[in-house]
CSV table of C-alpha atoms in Angstrom, one decimal:
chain,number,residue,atom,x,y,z
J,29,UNK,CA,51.2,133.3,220.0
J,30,UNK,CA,50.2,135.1,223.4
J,31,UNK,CA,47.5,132.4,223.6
J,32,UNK,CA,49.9,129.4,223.1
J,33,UNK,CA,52.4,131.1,225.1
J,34,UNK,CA,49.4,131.0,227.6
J,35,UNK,CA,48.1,127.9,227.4
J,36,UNK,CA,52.1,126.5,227.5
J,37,UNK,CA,51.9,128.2,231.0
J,38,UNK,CA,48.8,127.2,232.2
J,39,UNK,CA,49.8,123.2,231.2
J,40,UNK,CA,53.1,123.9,232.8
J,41,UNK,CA,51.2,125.2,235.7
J,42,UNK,CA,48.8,122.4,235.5
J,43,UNK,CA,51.4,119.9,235.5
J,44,UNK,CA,53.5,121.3,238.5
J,45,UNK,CA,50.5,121.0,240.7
J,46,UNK,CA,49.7,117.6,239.2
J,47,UNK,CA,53.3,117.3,240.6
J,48,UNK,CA,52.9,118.5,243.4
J,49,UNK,CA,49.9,116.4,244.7
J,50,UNK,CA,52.2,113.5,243.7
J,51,UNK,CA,54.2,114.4,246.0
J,52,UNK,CA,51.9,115.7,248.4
J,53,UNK,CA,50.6,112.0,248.5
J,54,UNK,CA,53.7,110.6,248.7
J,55,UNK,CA,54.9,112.7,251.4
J,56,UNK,CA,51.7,112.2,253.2
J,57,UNK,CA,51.6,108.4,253.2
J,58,UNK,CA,55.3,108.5,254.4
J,59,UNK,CA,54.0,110.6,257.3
J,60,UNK,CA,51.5,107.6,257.8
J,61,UNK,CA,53.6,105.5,258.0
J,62,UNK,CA,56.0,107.1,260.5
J,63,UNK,CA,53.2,108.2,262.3
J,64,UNK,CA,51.7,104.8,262.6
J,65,UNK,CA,55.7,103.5,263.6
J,66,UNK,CA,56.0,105.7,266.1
J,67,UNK,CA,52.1,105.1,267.0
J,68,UNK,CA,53.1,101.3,267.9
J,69,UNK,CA,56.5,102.1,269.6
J,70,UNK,CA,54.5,104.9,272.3
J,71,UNK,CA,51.8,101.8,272.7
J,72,UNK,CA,54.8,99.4,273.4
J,73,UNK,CA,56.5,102.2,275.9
J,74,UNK,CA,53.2,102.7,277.5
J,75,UNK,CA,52.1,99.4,278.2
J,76,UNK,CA,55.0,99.2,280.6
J,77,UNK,CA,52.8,101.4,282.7
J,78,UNK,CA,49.8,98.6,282.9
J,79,UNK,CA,52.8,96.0,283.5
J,80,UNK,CA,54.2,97.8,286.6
J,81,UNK,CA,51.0,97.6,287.8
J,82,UNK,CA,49.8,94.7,287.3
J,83,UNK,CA,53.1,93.1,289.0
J,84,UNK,CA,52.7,95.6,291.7
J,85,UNK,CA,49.5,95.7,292.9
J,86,UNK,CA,48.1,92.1,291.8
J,87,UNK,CA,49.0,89.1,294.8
J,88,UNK,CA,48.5,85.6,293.0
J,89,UNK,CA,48.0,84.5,296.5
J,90,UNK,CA,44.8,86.1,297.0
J,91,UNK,CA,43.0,85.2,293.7
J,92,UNK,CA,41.1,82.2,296.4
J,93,UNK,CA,37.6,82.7,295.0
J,94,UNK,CA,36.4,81.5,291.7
J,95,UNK,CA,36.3,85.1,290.4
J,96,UNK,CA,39.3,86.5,291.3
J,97,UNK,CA,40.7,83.0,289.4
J,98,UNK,CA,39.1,83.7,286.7
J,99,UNK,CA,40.3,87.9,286.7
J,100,UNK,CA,43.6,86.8,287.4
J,101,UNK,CA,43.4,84.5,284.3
J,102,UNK,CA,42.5,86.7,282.5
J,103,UNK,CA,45.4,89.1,282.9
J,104,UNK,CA,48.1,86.4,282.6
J,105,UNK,CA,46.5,86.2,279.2
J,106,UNK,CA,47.0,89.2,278.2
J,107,UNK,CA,50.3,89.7,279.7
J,108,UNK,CA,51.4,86.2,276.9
J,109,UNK,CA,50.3,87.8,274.5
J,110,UNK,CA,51.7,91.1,275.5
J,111,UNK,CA,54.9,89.1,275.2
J,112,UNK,CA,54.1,88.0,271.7
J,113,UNK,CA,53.0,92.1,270.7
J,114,UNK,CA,56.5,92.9,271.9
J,115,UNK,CA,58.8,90.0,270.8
J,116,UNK,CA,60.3,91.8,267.9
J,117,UNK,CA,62.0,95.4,269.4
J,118,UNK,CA,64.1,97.4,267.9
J,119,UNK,CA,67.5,97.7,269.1
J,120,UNK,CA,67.2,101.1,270.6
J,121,UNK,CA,66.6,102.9,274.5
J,122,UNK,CA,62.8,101.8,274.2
J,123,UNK,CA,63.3,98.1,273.3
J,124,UNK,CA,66.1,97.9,275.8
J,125,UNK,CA,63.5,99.3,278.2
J,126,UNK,CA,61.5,96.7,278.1
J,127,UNK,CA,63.7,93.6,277.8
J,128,UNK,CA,64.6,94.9,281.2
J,129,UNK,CA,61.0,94.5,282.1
J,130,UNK,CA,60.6,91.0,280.5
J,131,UNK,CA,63.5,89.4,282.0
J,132,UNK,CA,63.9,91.5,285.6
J,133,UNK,CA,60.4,92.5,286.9
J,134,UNK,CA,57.7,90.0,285.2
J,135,UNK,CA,60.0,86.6,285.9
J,136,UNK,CA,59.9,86.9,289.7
J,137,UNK,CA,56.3,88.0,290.0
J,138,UNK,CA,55.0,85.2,287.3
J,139,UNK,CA,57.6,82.8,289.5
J,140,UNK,CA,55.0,83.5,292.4
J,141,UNK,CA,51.9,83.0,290.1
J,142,UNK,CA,53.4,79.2,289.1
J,143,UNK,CA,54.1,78.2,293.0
J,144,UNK,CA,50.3,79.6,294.3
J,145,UNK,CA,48.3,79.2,290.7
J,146,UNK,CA,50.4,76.2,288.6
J,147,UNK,CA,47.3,74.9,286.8
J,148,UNK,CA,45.8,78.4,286.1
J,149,UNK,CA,48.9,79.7,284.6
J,150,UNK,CA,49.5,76.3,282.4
J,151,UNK,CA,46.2,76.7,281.0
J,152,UNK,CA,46.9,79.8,280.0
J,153,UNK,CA,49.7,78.0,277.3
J,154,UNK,CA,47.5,74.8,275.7
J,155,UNK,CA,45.9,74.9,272.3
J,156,UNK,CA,42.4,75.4,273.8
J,157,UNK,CA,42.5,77.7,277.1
J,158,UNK,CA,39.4,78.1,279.3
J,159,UNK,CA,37.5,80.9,278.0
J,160,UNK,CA,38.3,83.4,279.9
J,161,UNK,CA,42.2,82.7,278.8
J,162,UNK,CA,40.8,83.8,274.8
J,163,UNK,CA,41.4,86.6,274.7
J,164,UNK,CA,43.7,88.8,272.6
J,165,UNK,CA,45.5,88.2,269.0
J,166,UNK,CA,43.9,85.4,267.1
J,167,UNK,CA,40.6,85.0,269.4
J,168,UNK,CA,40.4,88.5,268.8
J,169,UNK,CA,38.5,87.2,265.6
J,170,UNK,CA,37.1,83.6,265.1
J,171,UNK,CA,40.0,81.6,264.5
J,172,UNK,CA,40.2,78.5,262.2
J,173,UNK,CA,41.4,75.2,264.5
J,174,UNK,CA,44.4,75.5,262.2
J,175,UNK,CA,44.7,79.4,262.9
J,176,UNK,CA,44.7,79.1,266.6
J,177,UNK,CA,47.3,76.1,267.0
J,178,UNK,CA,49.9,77.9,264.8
J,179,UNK,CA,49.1,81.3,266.5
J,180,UNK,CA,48.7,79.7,270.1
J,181,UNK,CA,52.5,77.7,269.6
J,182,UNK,CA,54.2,80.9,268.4
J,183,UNK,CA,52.9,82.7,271.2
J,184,UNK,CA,53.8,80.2,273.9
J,185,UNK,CA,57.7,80.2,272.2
J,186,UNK,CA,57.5,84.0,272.6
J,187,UNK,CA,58.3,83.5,276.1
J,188,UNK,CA,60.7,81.0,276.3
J,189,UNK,CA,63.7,82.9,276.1
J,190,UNK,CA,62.6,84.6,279.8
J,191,UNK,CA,63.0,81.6,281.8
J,192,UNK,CA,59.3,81.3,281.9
J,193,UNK,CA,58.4,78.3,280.8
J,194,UNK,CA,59.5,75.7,284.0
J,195,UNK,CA,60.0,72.3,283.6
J,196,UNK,CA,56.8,71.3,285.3
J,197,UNK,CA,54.7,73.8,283.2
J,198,UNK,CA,56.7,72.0,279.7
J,199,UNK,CA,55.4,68.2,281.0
J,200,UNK,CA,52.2,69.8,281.8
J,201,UNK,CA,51.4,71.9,278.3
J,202,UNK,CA,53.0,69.7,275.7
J,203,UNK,CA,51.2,66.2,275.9
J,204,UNK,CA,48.0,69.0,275.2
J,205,UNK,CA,50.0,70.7,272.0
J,206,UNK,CA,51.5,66.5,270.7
J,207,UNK,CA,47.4,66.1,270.6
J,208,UNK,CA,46.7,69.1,268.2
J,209,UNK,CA,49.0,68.5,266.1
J,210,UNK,CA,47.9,64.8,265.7
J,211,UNK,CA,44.1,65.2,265.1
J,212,UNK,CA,43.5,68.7,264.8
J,213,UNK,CA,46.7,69.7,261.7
J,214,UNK,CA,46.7,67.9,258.3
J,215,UNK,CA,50.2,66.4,257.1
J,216,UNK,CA,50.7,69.6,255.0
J,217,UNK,CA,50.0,71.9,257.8
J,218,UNK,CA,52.0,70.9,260.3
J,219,UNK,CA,55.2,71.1,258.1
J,220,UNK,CA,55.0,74.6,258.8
J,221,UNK,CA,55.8,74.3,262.0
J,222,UNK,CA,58.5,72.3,261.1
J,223,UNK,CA,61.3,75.0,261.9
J,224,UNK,CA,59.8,76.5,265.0
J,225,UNK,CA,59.2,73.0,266.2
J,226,UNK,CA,62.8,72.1,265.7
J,227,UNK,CA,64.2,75.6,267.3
J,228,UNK,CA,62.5,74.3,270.8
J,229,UNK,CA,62.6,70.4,270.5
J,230,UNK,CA,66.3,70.1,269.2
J,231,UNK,CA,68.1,69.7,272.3
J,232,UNK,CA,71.0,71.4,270.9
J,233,UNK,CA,69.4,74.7,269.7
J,234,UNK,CA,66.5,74.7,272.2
J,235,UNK,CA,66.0,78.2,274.1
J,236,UNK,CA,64.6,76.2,276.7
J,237,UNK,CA,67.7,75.3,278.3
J,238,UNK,CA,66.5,71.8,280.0
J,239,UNK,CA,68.6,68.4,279.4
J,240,UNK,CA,67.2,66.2,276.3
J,241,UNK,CA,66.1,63.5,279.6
J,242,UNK,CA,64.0,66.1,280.8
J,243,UNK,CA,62.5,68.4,277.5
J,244,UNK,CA,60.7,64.8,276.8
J,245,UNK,CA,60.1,63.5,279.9
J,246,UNK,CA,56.2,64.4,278.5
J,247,UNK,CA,56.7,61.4,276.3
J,248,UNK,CA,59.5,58.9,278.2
J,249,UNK,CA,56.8,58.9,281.0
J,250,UNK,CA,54.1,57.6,279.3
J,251,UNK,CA,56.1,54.3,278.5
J,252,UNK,CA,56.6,53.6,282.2
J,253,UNK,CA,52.5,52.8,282.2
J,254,UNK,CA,50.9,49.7,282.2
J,255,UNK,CA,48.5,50.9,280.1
J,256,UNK,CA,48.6,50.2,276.5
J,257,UNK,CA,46.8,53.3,275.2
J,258,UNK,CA,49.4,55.5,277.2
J,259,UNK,CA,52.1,53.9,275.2
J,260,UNK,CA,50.7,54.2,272.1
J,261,UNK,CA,49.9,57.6,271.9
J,262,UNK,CA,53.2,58.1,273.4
J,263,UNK,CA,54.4,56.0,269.7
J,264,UNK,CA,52.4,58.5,267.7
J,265,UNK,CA,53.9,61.6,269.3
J,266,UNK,CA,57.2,60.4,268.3
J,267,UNK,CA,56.2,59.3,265.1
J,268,UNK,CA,54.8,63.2,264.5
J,269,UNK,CA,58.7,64.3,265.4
J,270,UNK,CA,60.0,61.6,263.0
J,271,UNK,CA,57.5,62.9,260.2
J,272,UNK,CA,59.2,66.4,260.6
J,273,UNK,CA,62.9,65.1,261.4
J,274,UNK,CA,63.3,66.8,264.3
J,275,UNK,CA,66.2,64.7,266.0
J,276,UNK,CA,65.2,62.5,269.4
J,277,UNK,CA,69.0,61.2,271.3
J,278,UNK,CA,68.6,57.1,270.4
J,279,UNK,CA,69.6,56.7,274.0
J,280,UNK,CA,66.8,58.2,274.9
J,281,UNK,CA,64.6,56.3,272.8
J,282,UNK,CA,66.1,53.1,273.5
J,283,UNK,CA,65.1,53.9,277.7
J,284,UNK,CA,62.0,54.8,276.4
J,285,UNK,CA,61.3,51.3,274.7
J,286,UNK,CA,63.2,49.4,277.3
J,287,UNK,CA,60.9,51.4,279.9
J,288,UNK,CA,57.6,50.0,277.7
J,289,UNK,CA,58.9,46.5,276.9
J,290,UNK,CA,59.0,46.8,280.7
J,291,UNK,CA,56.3,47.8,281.8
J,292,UNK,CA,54.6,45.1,279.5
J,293,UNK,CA,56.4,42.5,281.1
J,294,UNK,CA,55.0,43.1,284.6
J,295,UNK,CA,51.6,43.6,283.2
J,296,UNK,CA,51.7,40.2,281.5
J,297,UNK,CA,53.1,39.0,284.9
J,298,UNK,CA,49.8,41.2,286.7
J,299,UNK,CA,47.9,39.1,284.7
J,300,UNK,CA,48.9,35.4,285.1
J,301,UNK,CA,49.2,35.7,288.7
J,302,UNK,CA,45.5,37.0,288.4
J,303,UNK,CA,44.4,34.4,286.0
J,304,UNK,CA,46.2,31.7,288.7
J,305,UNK,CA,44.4,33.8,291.6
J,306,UNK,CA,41.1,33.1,290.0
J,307,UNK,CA,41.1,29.5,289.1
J,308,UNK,CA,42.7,28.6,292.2
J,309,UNK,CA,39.6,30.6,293.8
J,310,UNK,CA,37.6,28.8,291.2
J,311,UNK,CA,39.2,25.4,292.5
J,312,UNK,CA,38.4,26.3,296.0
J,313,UNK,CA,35.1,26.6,295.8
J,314,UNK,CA,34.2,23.4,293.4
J,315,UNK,CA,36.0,21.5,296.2
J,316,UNK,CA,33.9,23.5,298.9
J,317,UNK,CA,30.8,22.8,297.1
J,318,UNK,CA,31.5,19.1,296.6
J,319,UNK,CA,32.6,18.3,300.4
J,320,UNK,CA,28.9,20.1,301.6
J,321,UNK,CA,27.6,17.4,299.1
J,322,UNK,CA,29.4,14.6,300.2
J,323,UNK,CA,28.2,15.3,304.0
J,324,UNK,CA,24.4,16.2,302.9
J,325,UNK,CA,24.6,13.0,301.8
């Protein structure tokens, strides 16, 4: 009895500290986790340390040698994806710290870097940047073409909502972006983009802010060319946001095909008046040849 009494204690014993290392473990992985939470939100609040910095001590105007191009390149890199580490903050002190950041300090000083360093910025945003642009996120491992277009586009929408993203810089980066997505993403694979696609390209629910006229002046523009490849891939582009129904204004598209009909017009016109240039040249110079006959004779 004293020994079943004893071994009754021992396995109650036994179990209360198999118990208790449950809950050790428990307790412990919850105190990962809110060590790690509170591991990413100090990172976050830090970084605004390197920003300050950076906007403070770094003139875009002086980067006028091929390495301080690069250097400076290099940081406007970092600083996207910065944006894209910090586009989800929670709604507390910390987040609302740097919001400020994003939309009072970092606007005017990337405003200067657009005016002194357009192209260097812009290249910062295609599918494919220069390689000293690769640097953070996705190309922090060897990303998959399809990878890096989906993690490159949700990166660049991650700083639309600042006023970032210019006019001029949108005709500049998205003739590069229509191009991936038309060789370089299968059918399938680009539907995923579908919805973040339409948030930017649907005039009405765009972030972006610019006039339907203007958010595809990238492709209108190509139909005032005389050149027949412009206008074609110009017809594919749109034929990628018909695929995913992401709405185009038929006025718009009816001055887009107006423009090209036009455009084809005076080419056709360019080329008569060349093809009557060259056999009245042609004309010319039989009759030329056949008067110095007629007096050799």
């Amino acid at each position: 009895s004293d020994r079943s009494g004893g071994g009754a204690a021992g396995g109650t014993a036994g179990g209360s500290n198999i118990g208790g290392s449950d809950r050790g473990r428990d307790g412990g992985q919850q105190a990962t986790g809110d060590s790690n939470d509170s591991s990413i939100e100090e990172r976050q609040l830090l970084s605004r340390y390197g920003i300050w910095l950076l906007i403070g001590l770094v003139d875009p105007a002086e980067a006028n040698t091929n390495e301080r191009i690069e250097l400076l390149g290099r940081m406007l890199a970092m600083l996207c994806q910065w944006f894209h580490n910090t586009a989800c903050l929670p709604d507390d002190q910390a987040g609302s710290a740097l919001e400020r950041i994003k939309s009072e300090s970092i606007h005017g000083w990337l405003m200067k870097v657009i005016e002194s360093q357009f192209c260097l910025f812009a290249n910062c945003l295609v599918p494919s940047p220069p390689d000293h642009a690769q640097i953070g996120g996705h190309w922090e491992c060897w990303p998959s073409m399809t990878n890096q277009i989906k993690e490159g586009f949700k990166r660049l929408l991650c700083l639309v909502p600042y006023d970032i993203i210019t006019p001029d810089i949108w005709s500049y980066i998205m003739p590069f972006w229509m191009e991936s997505f038309r060789y370089d993403l299968a059918e399938d694979e680009l539907s995923e983009l579908k919805i973040l696609l339409s948030k930017v390209l649907d005039p009405d629910l765009s972030p972006l802010g610019l006039e339907a006229d203007v958010m595809y002046r990238f492709i209108s523009r190509s139909f005032d060319q005389q050149l027949p490849g412009e206008q074609e891939q110009a017809l594919s582009w749109l034929q990628i946001l018909t695929l995913l129904e992401i709405p185009v204004p038929m006025y718009l598209l009816e001055q887009m095909f107006l423009a090209g009909i036009k455009s084809f017009q005076s080419l056709r016109e360019m080329c008569i008046q060349q093809q009557q240039k060259l056999e009245q040249d042609s004309k010319q110079q039989l009759s030329t040849k056949e008067d110095q006959q007629q007096q050799q004779q």
